[in-house]
PDB file of C-alpha atoms in Angstrom:
ATOM      1  CA  MET A   6     100.490 209.164 229.843  1.00 39.00           C
ATOM      2  CA  LEU A   7     103.035 207.133 229.372  1.00 40.00           C
ATOM      3  CA  VAL A   8     105.806 207.506 231.539  1.00 41.00           C
ATOM      4  CA  PHE A   9     108.950 205.689 231.157  1.00 41.00           C
ATOM      5  CA  ARG A  10     111.952 203.987 233.640  1.00 46.00           C
ATOM      6  CA  VAL A  11     114.745 203.758 230.752  1.00 49.00           C
ATOM      7  CA  VAL A  12     112.410 201.440 228.592  1.00 53.00           C
ATOM      8  CA  LEU A  13     110.689 199.998 232.058  1.00 55.00           C
ATOM      9  CA  PRO A  14     106.730 202.054 231.636  1.00 56.00           C
ATOM     10  CA  THR A  15     106.748 203.321 235.104  1.00 60.00           C
ATOM     11  CA  GLN A  16     102.906 204.667 235.218  1.00 72.00           C
ATOM     12  CA  ARG A  17     100.052 205.440 232.633  1.00 70.00           C
ATOM     13  CA  GLY A  18      97.397 207.308 232.542  1.00 73.00           C
ATOM     14  CA  CYS A  19      94.668 210.810 232.558  1.00 82.00           C
ATOM     15  CA  LEU A  20      96.936 213.918 231.122  1.00 69.00           C
ATOM     16  CA  LYS A  21      94.838 217.330 231.910  1.00 68.00           C
ATOM     17  CA  GLN A  22      95.646 219.710 229.435  1.00 69.00           C
ATOM     18  CA  THR A  23      97.018 222.160 231.502  1.00 62.00           C
ATOM     19  CA  GLU A  24      99.245 218.824 232.620  1.00 62.00           C
ATOM     20  CA  ILE A  25     100.855 218.405 229.167  1.00 60.00           C
ATOM     21  CA  ALA A  26     103.839 221.322 228.319  1.00 65.00           C
ATOM     22  CA  THR A  27     105.357 218.469 232.116  1.00 69.00           C
ATOM     23  CA  CYS A  28     105.174 215.708 230.227  1.00 71.00           C
ATOM     24  CA  THR A  29     108.266 216.251 226.528  1.00 68.00           C
ATOM     25  CA  GLY A  30     110.727 214.314 225.480  1.00 65.00           C
ATOM     26  CA  GLU A  31     110.905 210.627 225.812  1.00 64.00           C
ATOM     27  CA  ASP A  32     110.806 210.093 229.052  1.00 69.00           C
ATOM     28  CA  CYS A  33     107.244 210.804 229.004  1.00 72.00           C
ATOM     29  CA  VAL A  34     104.826 210.521 225.640  1.00 68.00           C
ATOM     30  CA  HIS A  35     100.861 211.359 225.291  1.00 66.00           C
ATOM     31  CA  CYS A  36      98.536 211.040 222.677  1.00 70.00           C
ATOM     32  CA  ASN A  37      94.607 211.889 221.907  1.00 72.00           C
ATOM     33  CA  THR A  38      93.871 209.203 218.717  1.00 73.00           C
ATOM     34  CA  ALA A  39      92.085 206.149 220.935  1.00 73.00           C
ATOM     35  CA  ASP A  40      90.090 204.644 224.209  1.00 72.00           C
ATOM     36  CA  LEU A  41      93.769 203.140 226.455  1.00 67.00           C
ATOM     37  CA  CYS A  42      96.329 204.766 223.803  1.00 72.00           C
ATOM     38  CA  ASN A  43      98.570 204.222 226.195  1.00 69.00           C
ATOM     39  CA  ASP A  44      99.720 201.050 225.942  1.00 68.00           C
ATOM     40  CA  ALA A  45     103.183 201.879 223.988  1.00 67.00           C
ATOM     41  CA  GLY A  46     106.122 200.985 224.096  1.00 68.00           C
ATOM     42  CA  SER A  47     109.371 203.219 224.510  1.00 73.00           C
ATOM     43  CA  PRO A  48     109.799 205.652 222.395  1.00 75.00           C
ATOM     44  CA  LYS A  49     113.662 204.340 223.521  1.00 79.00           C
ATOM     45  CA  HIS A  50     112.964 200.674 222.678  1.00 86.00           C
ATOM     46  CA  LEU A  51     114.333 200.120 219.122  1.00 92.00           C
ATOM     47  CA  CYS A  52     114.823 197.595 217.217  1.00 96.00           C
ATOM     48  CA  ALA A  53     115.985 196.006 214.340  1.00 98.00           C
ATOM     49  CA  VAL A  54     112.629 193.797 213.558  1.00 98.00           C
ATOM     50  CA  CYS A  55     113.436 190.977 210.229  1.00 98.00           C
ATOM     51  CA  SER A  56     113.106 188.295 208.428  1.00 98.00           C
ATOM     52  CA  SER A  57     115.836 186.978 205.792  1.00 97.00           C
ATOM     53  CA  LEU A  58     113.558 185.402 204.301  1.00 97.00           C
ATOM     54  CA  ALA A  59     111.207 187.907 203.389  1.00 97.00           C
ATOM     55  CA  ASP A  60     114.386 191.095 203.594  1.00 98.00           C
ATOM     56  CA  PRO A  61     117.775 190.161 202.169  1.00 96.00           C
ATOM     57  CA  ASN A  62     119.560 193.035 204.573  1.00 98.00           C
ATOM     58  CA  CYS A  63     118.421 191.204 207.228  1.00 98.00           C
ATOM     59  CA  LEU A  64     121.924 189.114 206.810  1.00 97.00           C
ATOM     60  CA  ALA A  65     123.547 190.801 204.216  1.00 95.00           C
ATOM     61  CA  ASN A  66     123.470 194.054 205.374  1.00 96.00           C
ATOM     62  CA  PRO A  67     121.686 194.606 208.993  1.00 97.00           C
ATOM     63  CA  SER A  68     123.339 197.752 209.394  1.00 97.00           C
ATOM     64  CA  SER A  69     121.140 199.768 207.266  1.00 97.00           C
ATOM     65  CA  LEU A  70     118.127 198.168 208.512  1.00 98.00           C
ATOM     66  CA  THR A  71     115.756 201.347 210.583  1.00 97.00           C
ATOM     67  CA  PRO A  72     115.070 200.462 213.729  1.00 96.00           C
ATOM     68  CA  VAL A  73     111.095 200.274 214.123  1.00 93.00           C
ATOM     69  CA  GLN A  74     108.986 201.298 218.044  1.00 89.00           C
ATOM     70  CA  CYS A  75     108.879 197.329 220.029  1.00 90.00           C
ATOM     71  CA  PRO A  76     105.335 196.539 221.587  1.00 86.00           C
ATOM     72  CA  SER A  77     105.026 196.979 224.742  1.00 82.00           C
ATOM     73  CA  PRO A  78     107.255 194.788 227.230  1.00 82.00           C
ATOM     74  CA  SER A  79     105.526 191.664 230.217  1.00 81.00           C
ATOM     75  CA  ASN A  80     107.201 190.774 232.649  1.00 81.00           C
ATOM     76  CA  VAL A  81     110.474 191.179 231.380  1.00 82.00           C
ATOM     77  CA  ASP A  82     113.346 192.826 232.679  1.00 80.00           C
ATOM     78  CA  LEU A  83     114.529 195.507 229.827  1.00 82.00           C
ATOM     79  CA  THR A  84     117.662 196.809 231.135  1.00 81.00           C
ATOM     80  CA  ALA A  85     119.398 193.454 230.240  1.00 81.00           C
ATOM     81  CA  ALA A  86     117.832 192.447 227.007  1.00 85.00           C
ATOM     82  CA  GLN A  87     116.075 194.639 224.951  1.00 92.00           C
ATOM     83  CA  CYS A  88     116.271 193.037 221.315  1.00 96.00           C
ATOM     84  CA  TYR A  89     117.761 189.823 219.667  1.00 97.00           C
ATOM     85  CA  SER A  90     118.964 188.246 217.173  1.00 98.00           C
ATOM     86  CA  ARG A  91     118.584 184.858 215.563  1.00 97.00           C
ATOM     87  CA  VAL A  92     119.927 181.537 213.362  1.00 97.00           C
ATOM     88  CA  ILE A  93     117.137 179.110 212.775  1.00 96.00           C
ATOM     89  CA  GLY A  94     118.379 176.532 210.799  1.00 94.00           C
ATOM     90  CA  THR A  95     118.581 179.132 207.149  1.00 95.00           C
ATOM     91  CA  VAL A  96     117.377 182.047 208.513  1.00 97.00           C
ATOM     92  CA  THR A  97     117.935 185.145 210.307  1.00 98.00           C
ATOM     93  CA  GLU A  98     115.975 186.591 212.256  1.00 98.00           C
ATOM     94  CA  ARG A  99     115.596 189.968 214.144  1.00 98.00           C
ATOM     95  CA  ALA A 100     113.847 191.422 216.618  1.00 97.00           C
ATOM     96  CA  CYS A 101     112.242 193.169 219.948  1.00 96.00           C
ATOM     97  CA  VAL A 102     112.074 191.494 223.708  1.00 94.00           C
ATOM     98  CA  THR A 103     108.958 192.071 224.628  1.00 92.00           C
ATOM     99  CA  SER A 104     108.195 188.203 227.382  1.00 92.00           C
ATOM    100  CA  GLN A 105     110.527 187.039 229.627  1.00 93.00           C
ATOM    101  CA  SER A 106     109.779 183.902 227.358  1.00 93.00           C
ATOM    102  CA  ASP A 107     111.943 185.918 224.362  1.00 94.00           C
ATOM    103  CA  VAL A 108     114.261 185.743 226.923  1.00 93.00           C
ATOM    104  CA  ASP A 109     114.574 182.437 228.166  1.00 93.00           C
ATOM    105  CA  ARG A 110     114.499 180.830 224.013  1.00 93.00           C
ATOM    106  CA  CYS A 111     117.121 182.491 223.745  1.00 95.00           C
ATOM    107  CA  THR A 112     120.117 180.742 224.028  1.00 91.00           C
ATOM    108  CA  GLY A 113     122.756 179.072 222.041  1.00 89.00           C
ATOM    109  CA  LEU A 114     125.450 179.886 219.793  1.00 92.00           C
ATOM    110  CA  ASP A 115     122.416 181.163 217.364  1.00 95.00           C
ATOM    111  CA  CYS A 116     120.692 183.513 219.557  1.00 97.00           C
ATOM    112  CA  ALA A 117     121.902 186.858 221.330  1.00 97.00           C
ATOM    113  CA  THR A 118     120.524 189.640 223.214  1.00 96.00           C
ATOM    114  CA  CYS A 119     122.089 193.014 223.829  1.00 95.00           C
ATOM    115  CA  THR A 120     120.696 196.271 225.233  1.00 93.00           C
ATOM    116  CA  GLY A 121     120.791 199.938 223.265  1.00 92.00           C
ATOM    117  CA  SER A 122     118.441 201.399 220.990  1.00 92.00           C
ATOM    118  CA  GLY A 123     118.981 199.535 217.742  1.00 96.00           C
ATOM    119  CA  CYS A 124     121.425 196.953 219.257  1.00 97.00           C
ATOM    120  CA  ASN A 125     120.871 193.897 217.002  1.00 98.00           C
ATOM    121  CA  ARG A 126     121.696 195.695 214.025  1.00 98.00           C
ATOM    122  CA  LEU A 127     124.853 193.927 213.805  1.00 97.00           C
ATOM    123  CA  GLU A 128     126.844 190.821 211.541  1.00 97.00           C
ATOM    124  CA  PHE A 129     125.080 188.528 213.010  1.00 97.00           C
ATOM    125  CA  PRO A 130     126.797 185.814 214.942  1.00 96.00           C
ATOM    126  CA  THR A 131     129.936 187.638 215.656  1.00 94.00           C
ATOM    127  CA  ASN A 132     132.613 186.119 212.340  1.00 93.00           C
ATOM    128  CA  ARG A 133     130.036 184.257 210.709  1.00 96.00           C
ATOM    129  CA  ILE A 134     130.753 182.222 207.404  1.00 96.00           C
ATOM    130  CA  GLN A 135     131.298 184.932 204.540  1.00 96.00           C
ATOM    131  CA  CYS A 136     132.308 183.435 200.764  1.00 97.00           C
ATOM    132  CA  VAL A 137     134.041 185.237 197.778  1.00 96.00           C
ATOM    133  CA  GLN A 138     131.851 184.885 195.533  1.00 94.00           C
ATOM    134  CA  CYS A 139     131.437 184.782 191.697  1.00 94.00           C
ATOM    135  CA  ASP A 140     131.579 182.370 188.315  1.00 91.00           C
ATOM    136  CA  ASN A 141     134.114 181.993 185.772  1.00 79.00           C
ATOM    137  CA  ALA A 142     135.017 185.812 185.218  1.00 73.00           C
ATOM    138  CA  ASP A 143     138.426 186.156 184.472  1.00 74.00           C
ATOM    139  CA  SER A 144     138.672 187.894 187.031  1.00 82.00           C
ATOM    140  CA  CYS A 145     137.236 185.511 189.705  1.00 90.00           C
ATOM    141  CA  ASN A 146     139.884 183.402 190.471  1.00 86.00           C
ATOM    142  CA  THR A 147     141.799 186.569 192.264  1.00 81.00           C
ATOM    143  CA  ASP A 148     138.714 188.322 192.690  1.00 76.00           C
ATOM    144  CA  ALA A 149     137.073 189.567 196.237  1.00 75.00           C
ATOM    145  CA  ALA A 150     135.059 192.084 195.526  1.00 76.00           C
ATOM    146  CA  SER A 151     132.402 190.004 195.028  1.00 89.00           C
ATOM    147  CA  SER A 152     131.402 188.141 198.257  1.00 93.00           C
ATOM    148  CA  ALA A 153     128.489 186.429 200.594  1.00 94.00           C
ATOM    149  CA  TYR A 154     126.954 186.169 203.198  1.00 96.00           C
ATOM    150  CA  CYS A 155     126.716 182.089 204.052  1.00 97.00           C
ATOM    151  CA  ASP A 156     122.242 181.270 204.841  1.00 96.00           C
ATOM    152  CA  ASP A 157     124.165 178.679 207.025  1.00 96.00           C
ATOM    153  CA  VAL A 158     125.922 179.201 209.817  1.00 95.00           C
ATOM    154  CA  GLU A 159     127.946 175.508 209.847  1.00 95.00           C
ATOM    155  CA  ASP A 160     128.286 176.651 206.068  1.00 97.00           C
ATOM    156  CA  VAL A 161     132.019 176.746 204.845  1.00 98.00           C
ATOM    157  CA  CYS A 162     133.835 178.064 201.204  1.00 97.00           C
ATOM    158  CA  VAL A 163     134.499 177.264 198.298  1.00 97.00           C
ATOM    159  CA  THR A 164     136.627 177.688 195.542  1.00 96.00           C
ATOM    160  CA  MET A 165     136.401 175.116 192.526  1.00 96.00           C
ATOM    161  CA  ARG A 166     138.017 175.303 188.460  1.00 94.00           C
ATOM    162  CA  ARG A 167     135.939 173.450 186.153  1.00 93.00           C
ATOM    163  CA  ALA A 168     137.475 171.632 182.710  1.00 92.00           C
ATOM    164  CA  ASN A 169     137.870 174.637 181.046  1.00 91.00           C
ATOM    165  CA  GLY A 170     139.990 176.132 183.431  1.00 91.00           C
ATOM    166  CA  ASN A 171     137.494 178.711 184.507  1.00 92.00           C
ATOM    167  CA  VAL A 172     137.268 179.396 188.795  1.00 94.00           C
ATOM    168  CA  MET A 173     133.613 179.040 191.034  1.00 95.00           C
ATOM    169  CA  LYS A 174     134.209 180.904 194.475  1.00 96.00           C
ATOM    170  CA  SER A 175     130.610 180.212 196.930  1.00 96.00           C
ATOM    171  CA  CYS A 176     129.240 178.860 199.744  1.00 97.00           C
ATOM    172  CA  LYS A 177     129.122 175.718 200.246  1.00 97.00           C
ATOM    173  CA  ASN A 178     125.851 175.247 200.205  1.00 97.00           C
ATOM    174  CA  LYS A 179     124.765 177.108 197.518  1.00 96.00           C
ATOM    175  CA  MET A 180     126.817 174.989 195.101  1.00 97.00           C
ATOM    176  CA  VAL A 181     124.619 174.037 192.424  1.00 96.00           C
ATOM    177  CA  ALA A 182     123.538 169.689 192.673  1.00 97.00           C
ATOM    178  CA  ALA A 183     125.744 169.690 189.187  1.00 97.00           C
ATOM    179  CA  ASP A 184     129.029 171.551 190.508  1.00 96.00           C
ATOM    180  CA  LEU A 185     129.012 168.621 193.830  1.00 97.00           C
ATOM    181  CA  ALA A 186     129.329 166.069 191.706  1.00 97.00           C
ATOM    182  CA  TYR A 187     131.957 167.590 190.193  1.00 97.00           C
ATOM    183  CA  CYS A 188     134.223 168.336 193.464  1.00 96.00           C
ATOM    184  CA  LEU A 189     132.808 164.956 194.402  1.00 96.00           C
ATOM    185  CA  ALA A 190     134.614 162.909 191.266  1.00 97.00           C
ATOM    186  CA  ASN A 191     137.928 165.634 191.270  1.00 96.00           C
ATOM    187  CA  PRO A 192     138.427 166.493 194.501  1.00 93.00           C
ATOM    188  CA  SER A 193     141.445 167.752 194.433  1.00 93.00           C
ATOM    189  CA  GLN A 194     139.793 170.431 191.669  1.00 96.00           C
ATOM    190  CA  CYS A 195     138.304 172.214 194.550  1.00 96.00           C
ATOM    191  CA  ASN A 196     139.942 173.763 197.626  1.00 96.00           C
ATOM    192  CA  TYR A 197     137.665 174.364 200.691  1.00 96.00           C
ATOM    193  CA  CYS A 198     138.318 177.053 203.433  1.00 97.00           C
ATOM    194  CA  GLY A 199     136.099 177.846 206.948  1.00 96.00           C
ATOM    195  CA  LYS A 200     137.099 180.930 207.803  1.00 95.00           C
ATOM    196  CA  LYS A 201     135.776 184.246 206.764  1.00 95.00           C
ATOM    197  CA  LEU A 202     136.807 184.791 202.742  1.00 95.00           C
ATOM    198  CA  CYS A 203     139.526 181.450 203.193  1.00 95.00           C
ATOM    199  CA  ASN A 204     138.250 181.477 199.734  1.00 95.00           C
ATOM    200  CA  SER A 205     140.240 185.340 198.530  1.00 93.00           C
ATOM    201  CA  VAL A 206     142.796 183.756 197.044  1.00 92.00           C
ATOM    202  CA  ALA A 207     143.726 181.747 194.191  1.00 92.00           C
ATOM    203  CA  PHE A 208     142.816 178.368 193.663  1.00 92.00           C
ATOM    204  CA  SER A 209     146.353 176.045 194.238  1.00 90.00           C
ATOM    205  CA  ALA A 210     145.550 172.396 192.602  1.00 87.00           C
ATOM    206  CA  GLY A 211     148.359 171.372 195.809  1.00 85.00           C
ATOM    207  CA  ALA A 212     146.205 172.897 198.282  1.00 87.00           C
ATOM    208  CA  THR A 213     145.904 170.078 200.962  1.00 87.00           C
ATOM    209  CA  GLY A 214     145.100 170.970 204.801  1.00 87.00           C
ATOM    210  CA  LYS A 215     147.398 170.460 208.262  1.00 90.00           C
ATOM    211  CA  SER A 216     147.822 166.522 209.181  1.00 91.00           C
ATOM    212  CA  CYS A 217     146.732 166.824 213.132  1.00 90.00           C
ATOM    213  CA  TYR A 218     147.784 164.203 215.839  1.00 88.00           C
ATOM    214  CA  GLN A 219     143.822 162.328 216.587  1.00 88.00           C
ATOM    215  CA  CYS A 220     143.334 160.330 220.081  1.00 87.00           C
ATOM    216  CA  GLU A 221     141.337 160.164 222.912  1.00 83.00           C
ATOM    217  CA  GLY A 222     142.245 159.539 226.914  1.00 79.00           C
ATOM    218  CA  SER A 223     145.123 158.063 227.648  1.00 77.00           C
ATOM    219  CA  ASP A 224     145.804 156.887 223.351  1.00 78.00           C
ATOM    220  CA  CYS A 225     147.316 160.580 223.501  1.00 80.00           C
ATOM    221  CA  LEU A 226     150.968 159.578 223.331  1.00 70.00           C
ATOM    222  CA  LYS A 227     152.329 160.026 219.947  1.00 65.00           C
ATOM    223  CA  SER A 228     153.446 156.611 220.059  1.00 64.00           C
ATOM    224  CA  SER A 229     150.377 154.940 219.469  1.00 67.00           C
ATOM    225  CA  ALA A 230     147.857 158.896 218.284  1.00 73.00           C
ATOM    226  CA  LYS A 231     147.232 157.923 214.513  1.00 83.00           C
ATOM    227  CA  LEU A 232     147.615 160.338 212.168  1.00 86.00           C
ATOM    228  CA  VAL A 233     144.573 162.209 210.368  1.00 89.00           C
ATOM    229  CA  SER A 234     144.187 165.139 207.174  1.00 89.00           C
ATOM    230  CA  CYS A 235     141.959 167.746 208.004  1.00 91.00           C
ATOM    231  CA  GLN A 236     139.182 168.222 205.633  1.00 88.00           C
ATOM    232  CA  LEU A 237     139.781 172.153 205.694  1.00 94.00           C
ATOM    233  CA  THR A 238     142.655 174.119 203.923  1.00 93.00           C
ATOM    234  CA  ASP A 239     142.604 176.640 207.602  1.00 92.00           C
ATOM    235  CA  ASP A 240     142.015 173.808 209.751  1.00 92.00           C
ATOM    236  CA  ASP A 241     143.841 173.804 213.206  1.00 92.00           C
ATOM    237  CA  CYS A 242     145.327 171.510 214.734  1.00 92.00           C
ATOM    238  CA  TYR A 243     143.777 171.357 218.489  1.00 90.00           C
ATOM    239  CA  SER A 244     144.423 169.202 222.317  1.00 88.00           C
ATOM    240  CA  MET A 245     142.252 169.350 225.180  1.00 86.00           C
ATOM    241  CA  PHE A 246     143.452 168.992 228.915  1.00 82.00           C
ATOM    242  CA  SER A 247     142.182 168.035 231.491  1.00 72.00           C
ATOM    243  CA  GLY A 248     143.503 169.005 234.919  1.00 56.00           C
ATOM    244  CA  CYS A 249     147.234 168.068 234.218  1.00 54.00           C
ATOM    245  CA  LYS A 250     146.133 164.938 232.117  1.00 52.00           C
ATOM    246  CA  TYR A 251     146.394 165.404 228.293  1.00 47.00           C
ATOM    247  CA  MET A 252     143.170 164.326 227.073  1.00 52.00           C
ATOM    248  CA  GLU A 253     142.985 164.618 223.656  1.00 56.00           C
ATOM    249  CA  GLU A 254     143.961 165.719 220.389  1.00 58.00           C
ATOM    250  CA  GLY A 255     142.629 165.841 216.782  1.00 61.00           C
ATOM    251  CA  LEU A 256     141.415 168.029 213.660  1.00 59.00           C
TER     252      LEU A 256
END
């Protein structure tokens, strides 16, 4: 017999046949499959468990994933964290929190925990870079129907006009070497942007990034700050302040 409080086991033991009727629902489960069979986790502790290396939907369509029952936890407060999502390099992973070390390792912007059944089946990170993806089709220049998440959360989108006039749209890091070389040799034929689905607009040979002041500390006076051009067409300018002092401006 296992009795749970929320998703934490509060009681385990032997269950008499006359007591089976009292152990029902998700708060109490019983088993008779083998010795020590009552070491399972709570039926309420369900998470998506996957890697984008094996399952593309782990990145592309997490809401389609079927959550699975998690193993029994040890030395962790599951009322605070039950599932996690993380990105390691270009790989997206989702799994159960079963120990305090799972929580301790989940730090920074590339990992997040959550509570609730199947809670880690959402886009991660929120507003992850996603680009229109098409090549050479007549409608590619204005078509925003086909899109894909970029494997690398730091990637950007590109719209490239080939020498024959055809347009290609993609995540930059998915471009083949020949296309990357073409953009280096013909920068006016490649538009780069960094916001979600930003390359859904038509190619523009005149697209340029904003101009921003760039400086730091006492140099942040318009008379001495230098001007720079942003690399991406949708980059913003920023200013940082510390107290009442002008500290930094830039891309």
